[in-house]
Protein backbone atom coordinates (compact mmCIF):
# COMPACT_ATOMS: atom_id res chain seq x y z
CA MET A 1 -68.06 37.85 13.58
CA LEU A 2 -64.95 39.37 11.98
CA ASN A 3 -65.92 37.69 8.69
CA ASN A 4 -69.25 39.47 8.53
CA THR A 5 -67.73 42.79 9.57
CA LEU A 6 -65.03 42.60 6.89
CA ALA A 7 -67.48 41.47 4.21
CA ASN A 8 -69.76 44.41 5.07
CA PHE A 9 -66.88 46.90 4.88
CA TYR A 10 -65.73 45.48 1.53
CA GLU A 11 -69.23 45.80 0.14
CA ARG A 12 -69.65 49.32 1.52
CA ASP A 13 -66.37 50.51 0.00
CA LEU A 14 -66.83 48.74 -3.33
CA ARG A 15 -70.28 50.34 -3.59
CA LYS A 16 -68.63 53.72 -2.90
CA LEU A 17 -66.20 52.93 -5.72
CA ILE A 18 -69.14 52.14 -8.04
CA GLU A 19 -70.65 55.47 -7.04
CA GLU A 20 -67.37 57.25 -7.86
CA VAL A 21 -67.22 55.59 -11.29
CA ASN A 22 -70.82 56.61 -11.97
CA LEU A 23 -70.20 60.22 -10.85
CA PHE A 24 -67.98 60.90 -13.85
CA ASN A 25 -69.91 63.24 -16.14
CA ASN A 26 -67.52 62.46 -18.98
CA GLU A 27 -66.71 58.74 -19.18
CA GLU A 28 -63.47 59.51 -21.01
CA ASN A 29 -62.16 61.16 -17.84
CA LEU A 30 -62.00 57.73 -16.21
CA TRP A 31 -58.82 57.19 -18.23
CA LYS A 32 -57.15 60.57 -17.71
CA THR A 33 -54.51 61.57 -15.18
CA HIS A 34 -53.58 64.97 -13.82
CA GLY A 35 -50.24 66.48 -12.87
CA SER A 36 -47.99 64.02 -11.08
CA VAL A 37 -50.80 61.44 -10.76
CA LYS A 38 -49.70 58.52 -12.91
CA ASN A 39 -52.69 56.14 -12.66
CA SER A 40 -56.11 56.95 -14.03
CA CYS A 41 -59.26 56.17 -12.07
CA GLY A 42 -60.12 53.48 -14.60
CA ASN A 43 -56.74 51.81 -14.10
CA LEU A 44 -57.11 52.00 -10.33
CA VAL A 45 -60.51 50.31 -10.64
CA LEU A 46 -58.99 47.57 -12.83
CA HIS A 47 -56.21 47.17 -10.23
CA ILE A 48 -58.73 46.76 -7.42
CA ILE A 49 -60.76 44.26 -9.46
CA GLY A 50 -57.65 42.28 -10.41
CA GLY A 51 -56.03 42.32 -7.00
CA LEU A 52 -59.09 41.33 -5.01
CA ASN A 53 -60.19 38.70 -7.53
CA HIS A 54 -56.73 37.19 -7.29
CA LEU A 55 -56.01 37.52 -3.57
CA ILE A 56 -59.51 36.67 -2.32
CA GLY A 57 -61.28 34.93 -5.21
CA ALA A 58 -58.57 32.77 -6.72
CA THR A 59 -56.47 32.26 -3.59
CA LEU A 60 -59.16 31.66 -0.98
CA ALA A 61 -62.16 30.51 -3.06
CA GLN A 62 -60.31 28.81 -5.93
CA THR A 63 -62.40 30.71 -8.51
CA GLY A 64 -59.80 30.13 -11.21
CA TYR A 65 -59.30 33.86 -11.77
CA VAL A 66 -55.99 34.54 -13.51
CA ARG A 67 -54.51 37.94 -12.81
CA ASP A 68 -52.60 40.01 -15.34
CA ARG A 69 -51.34 42.81 -13.09
CA ASP A 70 -49.54 44.65 -15.89
CA GLN A 71 -52.79 44.98 -17.85
CA GLU A 72 -54.48 46.55 -14.82
CA PHE A 73 -52.31 49.61 -15.48
CA ILE A 74 -51.98 49.40 -19.28
CA ARG A 75 -55.57 48.82 -20.46
CA LYS A 76 -57.59 51.88 -21.36
CA GLY A 77 -61.12 52.60 -22.47
CA VAL A 78 -63.00 49.85 -20.65
CA GLU A 79 -66.61 51.01 -20.64
CA ARG A 80 -68.05 52.28 -17.37
CA ASN A 81 -70.84 49.68 -17.39
CA GLN A 82 -68.25 46.89 -17.70
CA LEU A 83 -66.26 48.27 -14.75
CA VAL A 84 -69.42 48.48 -12.65
CA ALA A 85 -70.48 44.94 -13.64
CA GLN A 86 -67.06 43.59 -12.65
CA LEU A 87 -67.25 45.42 -9.31
CA GLU A 88 -70.73 43.99 -8.68
CA GLU A 89 -69.41 40.49 -9.40
CA LEU A 90 -66.47 41.14 -7.09
CA ILE A 91 -68.82 42.09 -4.25
CA GLN A 92 -70.52 38.71 -4.60
CA VAL A 93 -67.22 36.80 -4.67
CA ILE A 94 -65.97 38.59 -1.57
CA ASN A 95 -69.24 38.20 0.35
CA GLN A 96 -69.44 34.49 -0.38
CA THR A 97 -65.77 33.83 0.27
CA VAL A 98 -65.23 35.87 3.41
CA ASN A 99 -68.51 34.86 5.05
CA ALA A 100 -67.75 31.17 4.42
CA LEU A 101 -64.39 31.22 6.22
CA THR A 102 -64.34 29.44 9.57
CA PRO A 103 -62.61 30.98 12.59
CA GLU A 104 -59.83 28.43 12.08
CA GLN A 105 -59.40 29.48 8.46
CA MET A 106 -59.32 33.15 9.45
CA GLU A 107 -56.45 32.43 11.87
CA ALA A 108 -54.63 30.01 9.55
CA LYS A 109 -51.66 31.18 7.50
CA TYR A 110 -52.67 32.86 4.28
CA PRO A 111 -51.72 30.56 1.37
CA LEU A 112 -49.39 33.09 -0.29
CA ASN A 113 -46.45 35.08 0.97
CA PHE A 114 -47.86 38.50 1.82
CA ASP A 115 -45.92 41.53 3.08
CA ASP A 116 -42.83 39.28 3.04
CA ILE A 117 -44.35 37.06 5.73
CA HIS A 118 -46.99 34.34 6.00
CA PRO A 119 -49.58 36.13 8.14
CA PRO A 120 -52.99 34.79 9.09
CA THR A 121 -55.80 35.21 6.59
CA CYS A 122 -57.54 37.78 8.82
CA TYR A 123 -54.43 40.00 8.58
CA VAL A 124 -54.43 39.80 4.78
CA LEU A 125 -58.16 40.53 4.52
CA THR A 126 -57.73 43.56 6.76
CA GLN A 127 -54.70 44.82 4.82
CA LEU A 128 -56.54 44.39 1.50
CA LEU A 129 -59.48 46.38 2.85
CA LEU A 130 -57.11 49.18 3.87
CA HIS A 131 -55.51 49.09 0.41
CA LEU A 132 -58.96 49.30 -1.20
CA ASN A 133 -59.69 52.37 0.91
CA TYR A 134 -56.40 53.97 -0.13
CA HIS A 135 -57.29 53.58 -3.80
CA LEU A 136 -60.89 54.67 -3.22
CA GLY A 137 -59.54 57.95 -1.85
CA GLN A 138 -57.28 58.35 -4.87
CA VAL A 139 -60.20 57.80 -7.24
CA ASN A 140 -62.34 60.33 -5.38
CA TYR A 141 -59.60 62.96 -5.38
CA LEU A 142 -58.67 62.48 -9.04
CA ARG A 143 -62.32 62.55 -10.14
CA ARG A 144 -62.81 65.87 -8.38
CA MET A 145 -59.64 67.29 -9.97
CA LEU A 146 -60.72 66.22 -13.46
CA GLU A 147 -64.34 67.31 -13.24
C-alpha cells in the first residue's frame, strides 16, 4: 500500500517538475539564477535526476547508474527536451522499483548510510520525496522570478 502511494506521489511531483521545465518561455532561463539563489532550475533538475537515479535506481534496483554529483551543479545548457526525457525515464525507474518492493524490503535497512543512520527503506523513500518537493518549490519560485 505505501509503495503504491509513494510511487504515485513521485510520479505526480516529477510530472509537475516536467511542467515547470516546459513553462519556461526562454529555454536559456533554465540555466540562470537570480539574486542570492545559487542554483539554476536546470541544475536543480539535474540534481533531482542524479540523486533519485542513484538513491532509488542504482541502490534499490541495481540499474548501474553512476552518479556524478558535482556535474549536477556544474553542467549548463542541457536542452529542455533532454531534461524532460530523463525525467520521464526516471518516473519509470521509480514506478517499477518502488512498486516491486515487498513489505519486508520497505521495512529493511536501506543499503546506504542515510541521514547519518541506517533507517528503513520506507524512511528514505519518504525523505527523498520530501526533498524532491523542496526542489520543485525552488524551481517554481525561480522560474516565476526569471519570467
